[in-house]
Coordinates of C-alpha atoms in Angstrom, one line a residue:
Chain U
X1 CA 170.7 76.9 114.8
X2 CA 170.7 74.2 112.2
X3 CA 170.0 75.6 109.2
X4 CA 167.9 73.4 106.9
X5 CA 168.1 70.0 106.8
X6 CA 167.5 68.1 103.3
X7 CA 166.3 64.4 104.2
X8 CA 167.1 62.9 100.8
X9 CA 163.8 61.4 99.5
X10 CA 164.7 58.2 96.7
X11 CA 161.0 57.1 97.2
X12 CA 160.7 54.1 99.1
X13 CA 159.1 54.6 102.5
X14 CA 158.0 56.4 105.0
X15 CA 160.1 59.8 105.7
X16 CA 157.9 61.2 107.5
X17 CA 158.3 60.2 110.3
X18 CA 162.3 60.6 110.4
X19 CA 160.9 64.4 109.0
X20 CA 159.0 64.4 112.2
X21 CA 161.4 64.0 114.8
X22 CA 163.8 66.9 113.3
X23 CA 160.7 69.0 113.6
X24 CA 160.4 68.1 117.7
X25 CA 164.2 69.0 118.5
X26 CA 163.9 71.9 116.2
X27 CA 165.2 72.2 112.7
X28 CA 164.8 75.2 111.3
X29 CA 163.6 74.0 108.2
X30 CA 163.6 70.6 107.1
X31 CA 162.7 69.4 103.8
X32 CA 162.3 66.0 102.2
X33 CA 163.7 66.0 98.4
X34 CA 165.4 64.7 96.5
X35 CA 165.6 67.9 94.4
X36 CA 169.8 68.6 93.8
X37 CA 169.2 72.8 93.7
X38 CA 168.1 72.1 97.1
X39 CA 170.4 70.2 98.7
X40 CA 172.8 71.6 97.6
X41 CA 171.7 75.0 100.0
X42 CA 170.9 72.7 102.8
X43 CA 173.1 73.2 105.9
X44 CA 173.1 68.9 106.9
X45 CA 171.7 65.7 105.6
X46 CA 169.9 62.2 106.8
X47 CA 170.6 60.2 104.5
X48 CA 167.3 57.2 105.3
X49 CA 166.7 54.6 104.1
X50 CA 163.8 51.4 105.3
X51 CA 163.2 48.4 103.2
X52 CA 164.8 46.3 100.5
X53 CA 169.0 46.8 100.1
X54 CA 167.8 45.8 96.4
X55 CA 165.3 48.4 95.2
X56 CA 166.7 50.2 97.5
X57 CA 169.8 50.7 95.7
X58 CA 167.8 51.6 92.3
X59 CA 165.8 54.7 92.9
X60 CA 169.1 55.5 94.9
X61 CA 171.0 55.0 91.7
X62 CA 168.0 55.9 89.7
X63 CA 167.0 59.0 91.7
X64 CA 171.8 60.0 91.7
X65 CA 170.9 60.4 95.2
X66 CA 174.2 58.7 96.0
X67 CA 175.5 61.6 93.5
X68 CA 174.1 63.6 95.9
X69 CA 175.5 62.0 99.3
X70 CA 178.2 62.4 97.4
X71 CA 178.7 66.0 97.5
X72 CA 177.0 66.9 100.7
X73 CA 180.0 64.7 102.3
X74 CA 182.5 65.6 99.7
X75 CA 182.6 68.7 98.5
X76 CA 180.1 71.1 100.7
X77 CA 181.4 69.2 104.4
X78 CA 178.4 68.9 106.3
X79 CA 176.9 67.7 108.9
X80 CA 175.8 63.8 107.1
X81 CA 173.4 61.7 109.2
X82 CA 173.0 58.0 107.4
X83 CA 170.0 55.4 109.3
X84 CA 169.1 52.6 108.5
X85 CA 168.9 51.5 105.0
X86 CA 171.3 54.4 104.2
X87 CA 174.3 53.1 106.9
X88 CA 174.0 49.8 104.8
X89 CA 173.7 51.4 101.7
X90 CA 176.6 53.5 101.9
X91 CA 178.8 49.9 102.4
X92 CA 180.4 47.8 99.5
X93 CA 178.0 44.7 99.2
X94 CA 174.9 43.4 101.5
X95 CA 174.2 40.0 101.9
X96 CA 171.1 41.0 101.0
X97 CA 168.9 39.7 97.9
X98 CA 171.5 37.3 96.8
X99 CA 174.3 39.9 97.2
X100 CA 174.2 43.6 96.0
X101 CA 176.7 45.4 94.9
X102 CA 176.3 48.3 97.5
X103 CA 177.7 52.3 96.7
X104 CA 181.2 51.8 98.6
X105 CA 181.2 54.5 100.8
X106 CA 182.5 53.1 103.6
X107 CA 184.1 50.1 102.8
X108 CA 182.4 46.8 104.2
X109 CA 179.9 44.3 105.1
X110 CA 176.3 43.8 105.6
X111 CA 175.5 40.8 106.2
X112 CA 173.0 38.3 107.4
X113 CA 172.1 38.1 111.3
X114 CA 172.3 34.5 110.5
X115 CA 169.5 31.3 110.7
X116 CA 169.8 30.0 113.6
X117 CA 171.0 32.8 115.3
X118 CA 171.8 32.1 119.3
X119 CA 173.7 34.3 121.5
X120 CA 176.5 33.4 124.2
X121 CA 173.8 31.4 126.7
X122 CA 172.5 28.8 123.9
X123 CA 170.2 30.7 123.4
X124 CA 167.8 31.0 120.3
X125 CA 167.2 34.5 118.4
X126 CA 164.6 35.6 117.0
X127 CA 165.3 38.4 113.5
X128 CA 165.3 40.3 111.9
X129 CA 166.7 42.3 115.4
X130 CA 163.8 44.2 116.1
X131 CA 163.0 46.2 119.5
X132 CA 164.9 47.6 121.8
X133 CA 168.4 46.5 122.1
X134 CA 172.2 48.8 123.7
X135 CA 173.7 49.9 122.7
X136 CA 178.3 50.6 123.6
X137 CA 179.2 53.6 122.3
X138 CA 183.4 53.4 121.1
X139 CA 183.6 56.8 121.2
X140 CA 183.1 60.0 122.5
X141 CA 181.1 61.7 120.1
X142 CA 179.6 64.8 119.8
X143 CA 176.3 63.2 118.6
X144 CA 176.2 60.4 121.6
X145 CA 176.6 63.5 124.3
X146 CA 173.8 63.9 126.8
X147 CA 173.4 60.0 126.0
X148 CA 174.1 57.3 129.0
X149 CA 176.2 54.8 127.4
X150 CA 174.2 51.1 126.6
X151 CA 170.7 53.4 127.0
X152 CA 168.9 50.7 124.5
X153 CA 167.8 52.0 120.8
X154 CA 164.9 50.8 118.5
X155 CA 166.8 48.2 116.6
X156 CA 164.7 47.0 113.4
X157 CA 166.8 44.8 111.1
X158 CA 167.9 41.1 109.4
X159 CA 171.0 42.6 108.3
X160 CA 173.7 43.6 109.8
X161 CA 176.6 45.8 109.3
X162 CA 181.2 45.1 109.2
X163 CA 183.0 47.6 108.6
X164 CA 186.6 47.0 107.2
X165 CA 188.2 49.5 109.0
X166 CA 187.6 49.7 112.6
X167 CA 188.4 52.6 113.8
X168 CA 184.7 53.7 112.7
X169 CA 183.2 51.9 114.8
X170 CA 181.0 55.1 117.1
X171 CA 179.2 51.9 118.9
X172 CA 178.0 48.9 118.3
X173 CA 175.6 46.0 120.0
X174 CA 175.1 42.4 120.8
X175 CA 172.8 40.3 118.7
X176 CA 174.9 37.1 118.7
X177 CA 177.6 38.8 117.6
X178 CA 178.2 42.2 117.8
X179 CA 177.2 44.4 115.5
X180 CA 178.3 47.7 114.0
X181 CA 175.1 49.9 115.6
X182 CA 177.1 53.8 114.7
X183 CA 180.2 54.7 112.3
X184 CA 181.6 57.5 112.8
X185 CA 184.0 59.1 110.3
X186 CA 184.8 62.9 109.3
X187 CA 181.9 64.7 109.1
X188 CA 179.1 61.0 108.9
X189 CA 177.7 59.9 111.3
X190 CA 175.9 56.6 110.7
X191 CA 173.7 54.4 112.6
X192 CA 171.7 51.1 112.2
X193 CA 169.2 51.5 114.7
X194 CA 166.0 54.6 114.0
X195 CA 166.6 57.2 116.0
X196 CA 163.3 59.0 115.0
X197 CA 161.2 55.7 116.6
X198 CA 163.7 55.8 119.7
X199 CA 162.2 58.0 122.1
X200 CA 164.3 60.1 124.3
X201 CA 167.8 59.0 123.4
X202 CA 166.9 59.0 119.3
X203 CA 165.3 63.3 120.3
X204 CA 168.3 63.5 122.0
X205 CA 171.3 62.7 119.8
X206 CA 168.6 64.4 116.6
X207 CA 169.1 66.9 118.3
X208 CA 172.4 66.4 118.9
X209 CA 173.2 66.0 115.1
X210 CA 171.2 69.8 114.7
X211 CA 174.2 70.6 116.5
X212 CA 177.1 69.0 114.9
X213 CA 179.8 71.5 113.0
X214 CA 180.1 68.0 111.3
X215 CA 183.6 66.8 113.7
X216 CA 184.5 64.7 115.5
Chain X
X1 CA 172.0 42.1 128.8
X2 CA 170.1 41.3 125.5
X3 CA 167.2 42.6 123.6
X4 CA 164.1 43.8 125.4
X5 CA 160.6 41.8 126.1
X6 CA 158.9 44.6 124.4
X7 CA 155.0 46.3 125.8
X8 CA 152.8 47.4 123.2
X9 CA 149.6 49.2 125.2
X10 CA 146.9 48.9 121.4
X11 CA 144.6 52.2 120.7
X12 CA 141.7 50.3 119.1
X13 CA 139.6 52.6 117.2
X14 CA 136.5 53.3 115.7
X15 CA 135.7 56.3 114.2
X16 CA 138.5 58.0 115.6
X17 CA 137.3 56.6 119.4
X18 CA 139.3 54.4 121.5
X19 CA 137.2 51.6 121.9
X20 CA 138.3 47.9 123.6
X21 CA 135.2 45.3 123.8
X22 CA 134.3 42.5 126.1
X23 CA 134.8 39.4 123.6
X24 CA 134.1 42.1 121.3
X25 CA 131.0 43.1 122.3
X26 CA 130.0 45.8 125.3
X27 CA 132.0 48.6 124.1
X28 CA 133.2 51.2 126.6
X29 CA 134.5 54.6 124.7
X30 CA 138.4 55.3 126.2
X31 CA 138.8 58.7 124.0
X32 CA 141.3 60.5 121.5
X33 CA 143.6 57.7 120.2
X34 CA 146.2 60.8 119.3
X35 CA 146.6 61.7 122.9
X36 CA 146.3 58.2 124.6
X37 CA 149.1 57.7 122.2
X38 CA 151.0 60.3 123.3
X39 CA 150.4 59.8 127.0
X40 CA 151.6 55.9 126.4
X41 CA 154.8 57.4 124.6
X42 CA 155.8 59.8 127.9
X43 CA 155.2 56.8 130.1
X44 CA 158.1 54.6 128.2
X45 CA 155.6 52.3 126.5
X46 CA 157.8 50.5 124.1
X47 CA 155.3 51.1 120.5
X48 CA 152.0 51.3 120.4
X49 CA 149.5 48.9 118.0
X50 CA 146.9 51.2 116.8
X51 CA 144.0 49.0 115.5
X52 CA 141.4 50.7 113.8
X53 CA 137.9 49.1 113.7
X54 CA 135.9 51.7 112.1
X55 CA 133.6 49.5 109.0
X56 CA 132.7 52.4 106.2
X57 CA 134.5 54.3 104.7
X58 CA 134.9 58.0 105.1
X59 CA 136.1 56.3 109.0
X60 CA 138.8 55.3 106.4
X61 CA 139.6 58.8 106.4
X62 CA 139.8 60.1 109.3
X63 CA 142.1 56.5 110.2
X64 CA 144.6 57.6 107.9
X65 CA 144.5 61.6 109.3
X66 CA 144.4 59.8 112.5
X67 CA 147.3 57.9 112.1
X68 CA 149.6 61.4 110.8
X69 CA 148.5 62.9 114.3
X70 CA 150.2 59.9 115.5
X71 CA 152.7 59.6 113.7
X72 CA 154.0 63.5 114.3
X73 CA 153.7 63.8 117.9
X74 CA 154.6 59.6 118.8
X75 CA 158.9 59.1 119.3
X76 CA 158.1 55.4 118.8
X77 CA 157.6 53.0 116.9
X78 CA 153.4 52.8 115.4
X79 CA 152.5 49.2 114.2
X80 CA 148.2 49.7 112.5
X81 CA 146.3 47.3 111.7
X82 CA 142.6 46.8 110.1
X83 CA 141.0 46.7 107.3
X84 CA 144.1 46.2 105.6
X85 CA 143.5 45.0 102.1
X86 CA 145.8 45.9 99.5
X87 CA 149.2 47.4 98.5
X88 CA 147.7 50.3 98.6
X89 CA 146.3 49.9 101.6
X90 CA 149.8 49.5 103.2
X91 CA 151.7 52.3 101.6
X92 CA 148.3 54.9 102.6
X93 CA 149.0 53.7 106.1
X94 CA 152.6 53.8 106.0
X95 CA 152.5 57.3 104.2
X96 CA 150.8 57.9 106.8
X97 CA 153.3 57.3 109.5
X98 CA 153.0 53.8 110.2
X99 CA 156.1 51.7 110.9
X100 CA 153.8 48.9 110.4
X101 CA 151.3 47.5 108.7
X102 CA 149.1 44.7 110.0
X103 CA 147.7 42.3 107.7
X104 CA 144.7 39.6 108.8
X105 CA 141.6 38.8 106.3
X106 CA 143.6 39.2 102.9
X107 CA 146.2 37.5 104.1
X108 CA 144.2 35.0 104.1
X109 CA 141.9 35.1 101.3
X110 CA 145.0 36.5 99.2
X111 CA 148.7 35.5 101.2
X112 CA 151.1 36.2 98.4
X113 CA 150.0 40.0 99.6
X114 CA 152.8 39.3 102.5
X115 CA 154.8 38.3 99.5
X116 CA 154.7 41.2 97.5
X117 CA 154.3 43.6 100.1
X118 CA 157.9 41.9 102.3
X119 CA 159.5 42.3 98.7
X120 CA 157.6 45.9 98.4
X121 CA 158.6 47.2 101.6
X122 CA 160.4 44.9 103.6
X123 CA 159.4 42.0 106.2
X124 CA 159.8 44.4 108.7
X125 CA 157.3 46.3 108.1
X126 CA 155.3 43.5 107.6
X127 CA 153.3 42.1 110.7
X128 CA 150.4 39.9 110.3
X129 CA 148.5 39.4 112.7
X130 CA 147.1 35.4 113.5
X131 CA 143.0 35.2 115.7
X132 CA 142.9 31.2 116.4
X133 CA 140.5 30.0 118.7
X134 CA 140.5 26.6 120.2
X135 CA 139.1 23.7 118.0
X136 CA 140.8 20.7 118.9
X137 CA 141.8 17.6 117.4
X138 CA 139.2 14.4 117.9
X139 CA 141.3 12.7 119.7
X140 CA 141.3 15.5 121.8
X141 CA 144.9 17.0 120.9
X142 CA 145.3 21.0 121.6
X143 CA 145.1 22.7 118.7
X144 CA 144.4 26.3 117.0
X145 CA 142.2 26.9 114.3
X146 CA 141.8 30.4 112.5
X147 CA 139.1 33.2 112.7
X148 CA 137.7 35.4 111.2
X149 CA 135.0 37.7 111.2
X150 CA 135.8 38.8 115.1
X151 CA 136.1 35.1 115.8
X152 CA 133.1 33.7 114.3
X153 CA 134.0 32.3 111.4
X154 CA 136.1 28.9 111.3
X155 CA 138.9 29.1 108.6
X156 CA 140.1 25.2 109.4
X157 CA 143.6 26.6 108.7
X158 CA 145.8 25.4 111.5
X159 CA 146.9 28.9 113.6
X160 CA 150.4 27.1 113.7
X161 CA 151.9 25.9 110.9
X162 CA 150.3 29.2 109.3
X163 CA 152.3 31.2 111.4
X164 CA 155.4 29.5 109.3
X165 CA 153.8 29.8 106.3
X166 CA 154.0 33.2 106.8
X167 CA 157.0 33.8 107.5
X168 CA 158.6 32.5 105.1
X169 CA 156.7 34.7 102.8
X170 CA 158.8 37.6 104.3
X171 CA 156.0 38.6 106.9
X172 CA 158.5 40.3 110.1
X173 CA 156.4 39.2 112.8
X174 CA 153.0 37.8 114.1
X175 CA 150.6 39.3 115.9
X176 CA 148.5 36.4 117.9
X177 CA 145.4 37.4 119.0
X178 CA 143.3 34.6 121.5
X179 CA 140.5 35.1 120.3
X180 CA 139.1 32.5 123.9
X181 CA 140.5 35.0 125.4
X182 CA 140.6 38.1 124.0
X183 CA 139.0 41.0 126.3
X184 CA 138.1 38.2 129.5
X185 CA 141.0 39.3 131.2
X186 CA 141.9 35.8 132.1
X187 CA 144.9 35.8 130.5
X188 CA 146.7 35.1 127.7
X189 CA 145.7 31.1 125.8
X190 CA 149.4 30.4 126.3
X191 CA 150.1 27.1 124.8
X192 CA 148.3 28.9 121.2
X193 CA 151.6 31.1 121.8
X194 CA 154.8 28.4 123.2
X195 CA 153.9 26.3 119.8
X196 CA 154.2 29.8 117.9
X197 CA 157.5 31.5 119.3
X198 CA 158.5 27.7 119.7
X199 CA 157.1 27.6 115.6
X200 CA 158.8 30.8 114.1
X201 CA 162.0 32.0 113.8
X202 CA 160.6 35.6 113.3
X203 CA 159.2 38.0 116.9
X204 CA 156.2 37.4 117.9
X205 CA 153.6 39.6 120.5
X206 CA 150.6 37.9 122.7
X207 CA 147.7 39.9 122.2
X208 CA 144.0 38.8 124.0
X209 CA 142.8 38.4 127.5
X210 CA 145.1 40.2 129.5
X211 CA 142.9 40.7 132.7
X212 CA 146.7 41.6 135.6
X213 CA 150.4 41.6 135.4
X214 CA 151.2 38.1 135.7
X215 CA 149.7 38.0 133.0
X216 CA 152.0 39.8 131.1
X217 CA 154.9 38.1 133.0
X218 CA 153.1 34.2 131.8
X219 CA 153.1 35.8 128.2
X220 CA 156.9 36.1 127.9
X221 CA 158.7 33.6 130.6
X222 CA 155.7 30.9 130.0
X223 CA 154.7 31.9 126.1
X224 CA 157.6 32.7 125.0
X225 CA 156.5 36.0 123.3
X226 CA 159.0 38.9 122.0
X227 CA 155.8 41.5 122.7
X228 CA 153.0 41.9 124.4
X229 CA 150.1 43.8 123.8
X230 CA 147.1 45.0 126.2
X231 CA 144.4 47.8 126.3
X232 CA 142.3 47.7 129.0
X233 CA 144.9 46.9 132.1
X234 CA 146.1 50.5 130.9
X235 CA 143.4 52.4 129.2
X236 CA 141.2 52.8 132.1
X237 CA 144.3 53.6 134.5
X238 CA 144.2 50.0 137.1
X239 CA 147.7 50.3 135.5
X240 CA 150.5 52.1 134.0
X241 CA 152.9 51.2 131.5
X242 CA 155.7 51.7 134.5
X243 CA 154.2 49.6 136.8
X244 CA 153.5 46.8 134.4
X245 CA 158.2 46.6 133.4
X246 CA 158.8 47.1 136.7
X247 CA 156.5 43.9 137.5
X248 CA 158.3 42.3 134.5
X249 CA 162.1 43.8 135.6
X250 CA 161.3 42.4 139.3
X251 CA 160.6 38.5 137.5
X252 CA 163.8 38.3 135.5
X253 CA 163.0 40.3 132.5
X254 CA 164.7 42.2 130.7
X255 CA 162.3 45.5 129.7
X256 CA 163.6 49.4 128.2
X257 CA 163.0 51.5 131.3

């Protein structure tokens, strides 16, 4: 039983895909909301994100979604899944939009991929990092259950996360640099890729999230 | 071990039905867009592109509904293009479930739309579609210009320069269609594909003219494309997406399988 899954809505872009993917893998009830009372009743929380980080953060703060996220993580102790800009917003700061202070819930930086970006063979790499890339699993986390190591997930981003505490690294992706693809800490799992757009591998991860008790 | 080259089946949709014309004239009916998108999803397509060629206002509402249905059933990225003119149009399609929106003519009339929409929604969801046709300079050097209205109306804009400008304004991807090749099944126009992929830092999707699996390989290896888009070879069951991927992999191209 997944119970109620609250997808935190701070008004930036389409949360439809996340909600329908969660329903597709058997969520009992999915609420797309920023209502504190509803989120307090939720059994798990998804913190999504799409778009430019400065705008996202200003809406997150204006709607007090950062407080809701903190509450889910440290008071309710329920499983939380952060996705893409949701993950980036939780870091300390980002180089995007000429430098933005983020929520500092996970110490670390969001860095630009660089321009020009080259792979180990000196081949030019396009930015944004857009498409299906292989995720190297660093831990045996319950959210990786049934997903072969080096499975491809769908990425679309120009900035990448580098957490200070390398012990949090649950998955990485090589794209000119080694970028953090997944971070895990207690009841939080945060991914740079889009599980809701990653076909079978992504849907498996979402299904694992619905079954996760929030422990590593 | 790297980012996979993408295969993107394209659905040209008119009033809720998938059609595909030869040079935009002979239109054949290929079926229900939701069913077809689901089939490509199951086959392992890397994305689906939905190009709305409906002219009427009522038809546009059908499109929004179709996009909603596809987004509910298909868990790979979905790009929607055709008739996108304003920030409001973009918002409508993103809210309906599109992951990316492709802007074509509107970018030519108002390039600022690209900048504004990239700032508002993020570059990752702004695709600029370029319809290029070979015109050549007086001295015979190859040159491709942008044409609108299904390839009938010249704009005098150099396609390569335009691609660079669009990337500077914040486009996240270029969808390049050769109007000389579209619907001909003679393969991509590799010259313009290579010229644009070399000129911009953002990914380029090659489109227009795919008739064989070799054309897909050529688009990536000779054209330098990051993704290849095709319609008719998939719609009428000539080739499946897994066949296309197997063929590309045999030719040393990294694909998701």
